[in-house]
Amino acid sequence: MRSACQTGTVWMCPSVVNPLETYLTLERPETITFDDHSLEVNLLLRVLHTISRYWFYLYDNAVCKEIMPTSEFINRKLTAKANHQLQDPLVVMTGNIPTWLIELGKTCPFFFPFHTRQMFLYVTAFDRYRAKQFIMESNPELQTSDFLDTGLKAHLHSEKKTKREQGTCSTPKDCFLFPS
């Protein structure tokens, strides 16, 4: 299909690409680097979601409607873990997002509701201060002045606990995160 504008430039419409071809492959996506027992199940859910969403590409004159609503594919436990990571002040301020979250966010975004995907976008695409501002605006309970202090204290507490469990701190002084 061609159309011309007033300046004489000819515009070409891109051809329609079948989305099933992108997702229905035997190889795992290049964006996934972790090797976990749940990987095969995640990829199977990705295929099922794709078929549910784009099944009408297989038939002529089919109605463009999902077989199962996308909300059926949302994983509540992964969403809770992702929200916990994305609302952690140290994660936001350092930009140290776990790789599993980045990879699942890219390959299986249907696991997360819109708000979590929006938080993921703010934390990964914008600067830290804009991400911190978005998180503080979206969560009224975090609008206290000790937003960073609370997260830092929680992080230090978890580091001490980890060191104690691993047996790397023989004295209380060794359990501190910062060297003396």
Coordinates of N, CA and C in Angstrom, one line a residue:
M1 N 0.8 -1.2 0.0 CA 0.0 0.0 0.0 C 0.9 1.2 0.0
R2 N 0.6 2.1 -0.9 CA 1.5 3.3 -1.1 C 0.6 4.6 -0.9
S3 N 1.2 5.6 -0.3 CA 0.5 6.9 -0.3 C 1.6 7.9 -0.4
A4 N 1.2 9.1 -1.0 CA 2.1 10.1 -1.2 C 1.7 11.4 -0.4
C5 N 2.6 12.1 0.2 CA 2.3 13.3 0.9 C 2.5 14.5 0.0
Q6 N 2.3 15.7 0.4 CA 2.3 16.9 -0.4 C 3.7 17.2 -0.9
T7 N 4.7 16.7 -0.3 CA 6.1 17.0 -0.7 C 6.5 16.0 -1.8
G8 N 5.7 15.0 -2.1 CA 6.0 14.0 -3.1 C 6.7 12.8 -2.5
T9 N 6.9 12.7 -1.2 CA 7.6 11.5 -0.6 C 6.6 10.3 -0.6
V10 N 7.1 9.2 -1.1 CA 6.2 8.0 -1.1 C 6.5 7.2 0.2
W11 N 5.4 6.9 0.9 CA 5.5 6.1 2.1 C 5.0 4.7 1.9
M12 N 5.8 3.8 2.4 CA 5.4 2.3 2.3 C 5.0 1.8 3.7
C13 N 3.8 1.1 3.7 CA 3.4 0.5 4.9 C 4.2 -0.8 5.1
P14 N 4.6 -1.0 6.4 CA 5.4 -2.2 6.6 C 4.4 -3.4 6.5
S15 N 5.0 -4.6 6.1 CA 4.3 -5.8 6.0 C 3.9 -6.3 7.5
V16 N 2.8 -7.0 7.6 CA 2.4 -7.5 8.8 C 3.2 -8.8 9.2
V17 N 3.8 -8.7 10.3 CA 4.6 -9.9 10.8 C 3.7 -10.7 11.7
N18 N 3.7 -12.0 11.5 CA 3.0 -12.9 12.4 C 3.7 -13.0 13.7
P19 N 3.1 -12.6 14.8 CA 3.8 -12.6 16.1 C 4.0 -14.1 16.6
L20 N 3.3 -15.0 16.1 CA 3.5 -16.4 16.5 C 4.9 -16.9 16.1
E21 N 5.4 -16.4 14.9 CA 6.7 -16.8 14.5 C 7.8 -16.4 15.4
T22 N 7.6 -15.3 16.1 CA 8.6 -14.8 17.0 C 8.7 -15.6 18.3
Y23 N 7.5 -16.0 18.8 CA 7.5 -16.7 20.1 C 7.5 -18.2 20.0
L24 N 7.0 -18.8 18.9 CA 7.0 -20.2 18.8 C 8.2 -20.8 18.2
T25 N 9.3 -20.8 18.9 CA 10.6 -21.3 18.4 C 11.1 -22.4 19.4
L26 N 12.0 -23.2 18.9 CA 12.5 -24.3 19.7 C 13.6 -23.8 20.7
E27 N 14.3 -22.8 20.3 CA 15.4 -22.2 21.1 C 14.8 -21.3 22.1
R28 N 15.6 -21.2 23.3 CA 15.2 -20.3 24.3 C 15.7 -18.9 23.8
P29 N 15.0 -17.8 24.3 CA 15.4 -16.5 23.9 C 16.8 -16.1 24.3
E30 N 17.4 -15.3 23.5 CA 18.8 -14.9 23.8 C 18.9 -14.0 25.1
T31 N 17.8 -13.4 25.5 CA 17.8 -12.5 26.7 C 17.8 -13.3 28.0
I32 N 17.6 -14.6 27.9 CA 17.6 -15.4 29.1 C 19.0 -16.0 29.3
T33 N 19.6 -15.7 30.4 CA 21.0 -16.3 30.7 C 21.0 -17.2 31.9
F34 N 19.9 -17.2 32.7 CA 19.9 -18.0 33.9 C 19.5 -19.4 33.5
D35 N 19.9 -20.4 34.2 CA 19.5 -21.8 34.0 C 18.9 -22.3 35.3
D36 N 17.6 -22.4 35.2 CA 16.8 -22.7 36.4 C 15.8 -23.9 36.1
H37 N 15.4 -24.5 37.1 CA 14.4 -25.6 36.9 C 13.1 -25.1 36.4
S38 N 12.8 -23.9 36.7 CA 11.5 -23.3 36.2 C 11.5 -22.7 34.8
L39 N 12.7 -22.8 34.2 CA 12.9 -22.1 32.9 C 11.9 -22.8 31.8
E40 N 11.9 -24.1 31.8 CA 11.0 -24.8 30.8 C 9.6 -24.4 31.0
V41 N 9.1 -24.4 32.3 CA 7.8 -24.0 32.5 C 7.5 -22.6 32.1
N42 N 8.4 -21.7 32.4 CA 8.2 -20.3 32.0 C 8.1 -20.1 30.5
L43 N 8.9 -20.9 29.8 CA 8.9 -20.8 28.3 C 7.6 -21.4 27.8
L44 N 7.1 -22.5 28.4 CA 5.9 -23.1 28.0 C 4.7 -22.1 28.3
L45 N 4.7 -21.4 29.4 CA 3.7 -20.4 29.7 C 3.8 -19.3 28.7
R46 N 5.0 -18.9 28.3 CA 5.2 -17.9 27.2 C 4.5 -18.3 25.9
V47 N 4.7 -19.6 25.5 CA 4.1 -20.1 24.3 C 2.6 -20.1 24.5
L48 N 2.0 -20.6 25.6 CA 0.6 -20.6 25.8 C 0.0 -19.2 25.8
H49 N 0.7 -18.3 26.4 CA 0.2 -16.9 26.4 C 0.2 -16.4 25.0
T50 N 1.2 -16.6 24.2 CA 1.2 -16.2 22.8 C 0.1 -16.8 22.0
I51 N -0.1 -18.1 22.1 CA -1.2 -18.7 21.4 C -2.5 -18.2 21.8
S52 N -2.7 -18.0 23.1 CA -4.0 -17.4 23.6 C -4.2 -16.0 23.0
R53 N -3.2 -15.2 22.9 CA -3.3 -13.8 22.5 C -3.4 -13.7 21.0
Y54 N -2.6 -14.5 20.2 CA -2.5 -14.3 18.8 C -3.1 -15.5 18.0
W55 N -4.0 -16.3 18.5 CA -4.5 -17.5 17.8 C -5.1 -17.1 16.5
F56 N -5.7 -15.9 16.4 CA -6.5 -15.6 15.2 C -5.6 -15.4 14.0
Y57 N -4.3 -15.4 14.1 CA -3.4 -15.3 13.0 C -3.4 -16.7 12.2
L58 N -3.8 -17.7 12.9 CA -3.9 -19.0 12.3 C -5.1 -19.3 11.4
Y59 N -6.1 -18.4 11.5 CA -7.3 -18.6 10.8 C -7.7 -17.3 10.0
D60 N -8.3 -17.5 8.9 CA -8.8 -16.3 8.1 C -10.1 -15.9 8.7
N61 N -10.3 -14.6 8.7 CA -11.6 -14.0 9.1 C -11.9 -14.3 10.6
A62 N -11.0 -14.5 11.4 CA -11.2 -14.8 12.8 C -11.3 -13.5 13.6
V63 N -12.1 -13.6 14.7 CA -12.3 -12.4 15.5 C -11.0 -12.2 16.4
C64 N -10.5 -11.0 16.5 CA -9.3 -10.8 17.3 C -9.7 -10.7 18.8
K65 N -9.8 -11.8 19.4 CA -10.1 -11.8 20.8 C -9.3 -12.9 21.5
E66 N -8.8 -12.6 22.7 CA -8.0 -13.5 23.5 C -8.8 -14.8 23.9
I67 N -8.1 -15.9 23.9 CA -8.8 -17.1 24.4 C -8.9 -17.0 25.9
M68 N -7.8 -16.7 26.6 CA -7.8 -16.5 28.0 C -7.4 -15.1 28.3
P69 N -8.0 -14.4 29.3 CA -7.5 -13.1 29.6 C -6.1 -13.1 30.1
T70 N -5.4 -12.0 29.8 CA -4.0 -11.9 30.3 C -3.9 -11.9 31.8
S71 N -4.9 -11.5 32.5 CA -4.8 -11.6 34.0 C -4.7 -13.0 34.5
E72 N -5.0 -14.0 33.7 CA -4.9 -15.4 34.2 C -3.4 -15.8 34.2
F73 N -2.5 -15.1 33.5 CA -1.1 -15.5 33.5 C -0.3 -14.7 34.5
I74 N -0.9 -13.8 35.2 CA -0.1 -13.0 36.2 C 0.2 -13.9 37.4
N75 N 1.5 -13.9 37.8 CA 2.0 -14.7 38.9 C 2.1 -13.8 40.1
R76 N 1.3 -14.1 41.1 CA 1.2 -13.3 42.3 C 2.5 -13.3 43.1
K77 N 3.1 -14.5 43.2 CA 4.4 -14.6 44.0 C 5.5 -13.8 43.3
L78 N 5.7 -14.0 42.0 CA 6.7 -13.3 41.3 C 6.4 -11.8 41.3
T79 N 5.2 -11.4 41.3 CA 4.8 -10.0 41.3 C 5.2 -9.4 42.7
A80 N 5.0 -10.1 43.8 CA 5.3 -9.7 45.1 C 6.9 -9.5 45.2
K81 N 7.6 -10.5 44.7 CA 9.1 -10.4 44.8 C 9.6 -9.3 43.9
A82 N 9.0 -9.1 42.7 CA 9.4 -8.0 41.9 C 9.1 -6.7 42.5
N83 N 7.9 -6.5 43.1 CA 7.6 -5.3 43.7 C 8.5 -5.0 44.9
H84 N 8.9 -6.0 45.6 CA 9.8 -5.9 46.8 C 11.1 -5.4 46.3
Q85 N 11.6 -5.9 45.2 CA 12.9 -5.5 44.7 C 12.8 -4.1 44.1
L86 N 11.8 -3.8 43.4 CA 11.7 -2.5 42.7 C 11.3 -1.4 43.7
Q87 N 10.9 -1.7 44.9 CA 10.6 -0.7 45.9 C 11.7 -0.5 46.9
D88 N 12.7 -1.3 46.8 CA 13.8 -1.3 47.7 C 14.7 0.0 47.4
P89 N 14.8 0.9 48.3 CA 15.6 2.1 48.0 C 17.0 1.9 47.5
L90 N 17.7 0.9 48.0 CA 19.0 0.6 47.6 C 19.1 0.1 46.2
V91 N 18.1 -0.7 45.8 CA 18.0 -1.2 44.4 C 17.8 0.0 43.5
V92 N 16.9 0.9 43.9 CA 16.6 2.0 43.0 C 17.7 3.0 42.9
M93 N 18.4 3.3 44.0 CA 19.4 4.3 44.0 C 20.7 3.8 43.4
T94 N 21.0 2.5 43.5 CA 22.2 1.9 42.9 C 22.0 1.4 41.5
G95 N 20.7 1.1 41.1 CA 20.4 0.5 39.8 C 20.8 -0.9 39.8
N96 N 21.0 -1.5 40.9 CA 21.4 -2.9 41.0 C 20.2 -3.9 41.0
I97 N 19.6 -4.0 39.8 CA 18.4 -4.8 39.7 C 18.8 -6.3 39.5
P98 N 18.2 -7.2 40.1 CA 18.6 -8.6 39.9 C 18.4 -9.0 38.5
T99 N 19.3 -9.9 38.0 CA 19.2 -10.3 36.5 C 17.9 -11.1 36.3
W100 N 17.5 -11.9 37.2 CA 16.3 -12.7 37.0 C 15.1 -11.7 36.7
L101 N 15.0 -10.6 37.4 CA 13.9 -9.7 37.2 C 14.0 -9.0 35.8
I102 N 15.2 -8.6 35.4 CA 15.4 -8.0 34.1 C 15.0 -9.0 33.0
E103 N 15.5 -10.2 33.1 CA 15.3 -11.2 32.1 C 13.8 -11.6 32.0
L104 N 13.2 -11.9 33.1 CA 11.8 -12.2 33.1 C 10.9 -11.0 32.7
G105 N 11.3 -9.8 33.0 CA 10.6 -8.7 32.6 C 10.6 -8.5 31.1
K106 N 11.7 -8.9 30.4 CA 11.8 -8.8 29.0 C 11.1 -10.0 28.3
T107 N 11.3 -11.2 28.8 CA 10.8 -12.4 28.0 C 9.4 -12.8 28.4
C108 N 9.0 -12.5 29.6 CA 7.7 -12.9 30.1 C 7.0 -11.8 30.8
P109 N 6.7 -10.7 30.2 CA 6.1 -9.5 30.9 C 4.7 -9.8 31.4
F110 N 4.1 -10.8 30.8 CA 2.7 -11.1 31.2 C 2.6 -11.7 32.6
F111 N 3.7 -12.1 33.2 CA 3.7 -12.5 34.6 C 3.4 -11.4 35.6
F112 N 3.6 -10.2 35.1 CA 3.5 -9.0 36.0 C 2.3 -8.1 35.6
P113 N 1.6 -7.5 36.6 CA 0.5 -6.6 36.2 C 1.1 -5.3 35.7
F114 N 0.3 -4.4 35.2 CA 0.7 -3.2 34.6 C 1.5 -2.3 35.6
H115 N 1.1 -2.2 36.8 CA 1.8 -1.3 37.7 C 3.3 -1.8 38.0
T116 N 3.5 -3.1 38.1 CA 4.8 -3.6 38.2 C 5.7 -3.4 37.0
R117 N 5.1 -3.6 35.8 CA 5.8 -3.3 34.6 C 6.2 -1.8 34.5
Q118 N 5.2 -0.9 34.9 CA 5.5 0.5 34.9 C 6.6 0.8 35.9
M119 N 6.6 0.2 37.1 CA 7.7 0.5 38.0 C 9.1 0.0 37.4
F120 N 9.0 -1.2 36.8 CA 10.2 -1.7 36.1 C 10.7 -0.7 35.1
L121 N 9.8 -0.2 34.3 CA 10.2 0.8 33.3 C 10.9 2.0 33.9
Y122 N 10.3 2.6 35.0 CA 10.9 3.7 35.6 C 12.3 3.4 36.2
V123 N 12.4 2.3 36.8 CA 13.7 1.9 37.5 C 14.8 1.7 36.4
T124 N 14.4 1.1 35.3 CA 15.4 0.7 34.3 C 15.7 1.8 33.3
A125 N 14.7 2.6 32.9 CA 14.8 3.5 31.8 C 15.1 4.9 32.2
F126 N 14.7 5.3 33.4 CA 14.9 6.7 33.8 C 16.0 6.8 34.8
D127 N 16.4 8.0 35.1 CA 17.4 8.2 36.1 C 16.9 7.8 37.5
R128 N 17.8 7.7 38.5 CA 17.4 7.2 39.8 C 16.5 8.1 40.5
Y129 N 16.7 9.4 40.4 CA 15.8 10.3 41.1 C 14.4 10.3 40.6
R130 N 14.2 10.2 39.3 CA 12.9 10.1 38.8 C 12.2 8.8 39.2
A131 N 13.0 7.7 39.2 CA 12.5 6.4 39.7 C 12.1 6.5 41.1
K132 N 12.9 7.1 42.0 CA 12.6 7.2 43.4 C 11.4 8.1 43.6
Q133 N 11.2 9.1 42.8 CA 10.1 10.0 42.9 C 8.8 9.2 42.5
F134 N 8.9 8.4 41.4 CA 7.7 7.6 41.0 C 7.3 6.6 42.1
I135 N 8.3 6.0 42.7 CA 8.0 5.0 43.7 C 7.4 5.6 44.9
M136 N 7.9 6.8 45.3 CA 7.4 7.5 46.5 C 5.9 8.0 46.2
E137 N 5.7 8.4 45.0 CA 4.3 8.9 44.6 C 3.3 7.8 44.5
S138 N 3.8 6.6 44.1 CA 2.8 5.5 43.9 C 2.6 4.8 45.2
N139 N 3.4 4.9 46.2 CA 3.3 4.3 47.5 C 3.3 5.3 48.6
P140 N 2.1 5.7 49.1 CA 2.0 6.8 50.1 C 2.8 6.4 51.4
E141 N 2.9 5.1 51.7 CA 3.5 4.8 53.0 C 5.0 5.0 52.9
L142 N 5.6 5.2 51.7 CA 7.0 5.5 51.6 C 7.4 7.0 51.6
Q143 N 6.4 7.8 51.7 CA 6.6 9.2 51.6 C 7.2 9.9 52.8
T144 N 7.7 9.1 53.7 CA 8.3 9.6 54.9 C 9.7 10.1 54.6
S145 N 10.3 10.9 55.4 CA 11.6 11.5 55.1 C 12.7 10.4 55.2
D146 N 12.4 9.3 55.9 CA 13.5 8.3 56.1 C 13.4 7.2 55.1
F147 N 12.9 7.5 53.9 CA 12.8 6.5 52.8 C 14.1 5.7 52.6
L148 N 15.2 6.5 52.4 CA 16.5 5.8 52.2 C 17.0 5.2 53.5
D149 N 16.8 5.9 54.6 CA 17.4 5.3 55.9 C 16.8 4.0 56.2
T150 N 15.4 3.8 56.0 CA 14.8 2.6 56.3 C 15.3 1.5 55.5
G151 N 15.4 1.7 54.2 CA 16.0 0.7 53.3 C 17.4 0.3 53.6
L152 N 18.2 1.3 54.0 CA 19.6 1.1 54.3 C 19.7 0.3 55.6
K153 N 18.9 0.6 56.6 CA 18.9 -0.2 57.8 C 18.5 -1.6 57.6
A154 N 17.4 -1.8 56.7 CA 17.0 -3.2 56.4 C 18.1 -3.9 55.7
H155 N 18.7 -3.3 54.8 CA 19.8 -3.9 54.0 C 21.0 -4.3 54.9
L156 N 21.4 -3.4 55.8 CA 22.4 -3.7 56.7 C 22.1 -4.9 57.6
H157 N 20.8 -4.9 58.1 CA 20.3 -6.0 59.0 C 20.4 -7.3 58.2
S158 N 20.0 -7.3 57.0 CA 20.0 -8.6 56.2 C 21.4 -9.0 55.9
E159 N 22.4 -8.0 55.7 CA 23.8 -8.4 55.5 C 24.4 -9.0 56.8
K160 N 24.0 -8.4 57.9 CA 24.6 -9.0 59.2 C 24.0 -10.4 59.4
K161 N 22.7 -10.6 59.1 CA 22.1 -11.9 59.3 C 22.8 -12.9 58.3
T162 N 23.0 -12.5 57.1 CA 23.7 -13.4 56.1 C 25.1 -13.8 56.6
K163 N 25.8 -12.8 57.1 CA 27.2 -13.1 57.5 C 27.1 -14.0 58.7
R164 N 26.2 -13.9 59.6 CA 26.1 -14.7 60.8 C 25.7 -16.2 60.3
E165 N 24.8 -16.3 59.4 CA 24.4 -17.6 58.9 C 25.5 -18.3 58.2
Q166 N 26.3 -17.6 57.5 CA 27.5 -18.2 56.8 C 28.6 -18.4 57.7
G167 N 28.6 -17.9 58.9 CA 29.7 -18.1 59.8 C 30.9 -17.3 59.6
T168 N 30.7 -16.2 58.8 CA 31.9 -15.3 58.5 C 32.1 -14.3 59.5
C169 N 31.2 -14.1 60.5 CA 31.5 -13.1 61.5 C 31.8 -13.9 62.9
S170 N 33.0 -13.8 63.3 CA 33.3 -14.5 64.6 C 33.1 -13.6 65.8
T171 N 33.2 -12.3 65.6 CA 32.9 -11.3 66.6 C 31.8 -10.3 66.1
P172 N 31.2 -9.7 67.0 CA 30.1 -8.7 66.6 C 30.7 -7.6 65.6
K173 N 32.0 -7.3 65.8 CA 32.6 -6.3 65.0 C 32.7 -6.7 63.5
D174 N 32.9 -8.0 63.3 CA 33.0 -8.6 62.0 C 31.7 -8.5 61.2
C175 N 30.5 -8.4 61.9 CA 29.2 -8.5 61.3 C 28.8 -7.1 60.6
F176 N 29.6 -6.1 60.8 CA 29.3 -4.8 60.2 C 29.6 -4.9 58.7
L177 N 28.8 -4.2 57.9 CA 29.0 -4.2 56.5 C 30.2 -3.4 56.1
F178 N 30.5 -2.3 56.8 CA 31.7 -1.5 56.4 C 32.9 -1.9 57.2
P179 N 34.0 -2.0 56.5 CA 35.3 -2.3 57.3 C 35.7 -1.2 58.2
S180 N 36.3 -1.5 59.3 CA 36.7 -0.5 60.3 C 38.0 0.1 59.9

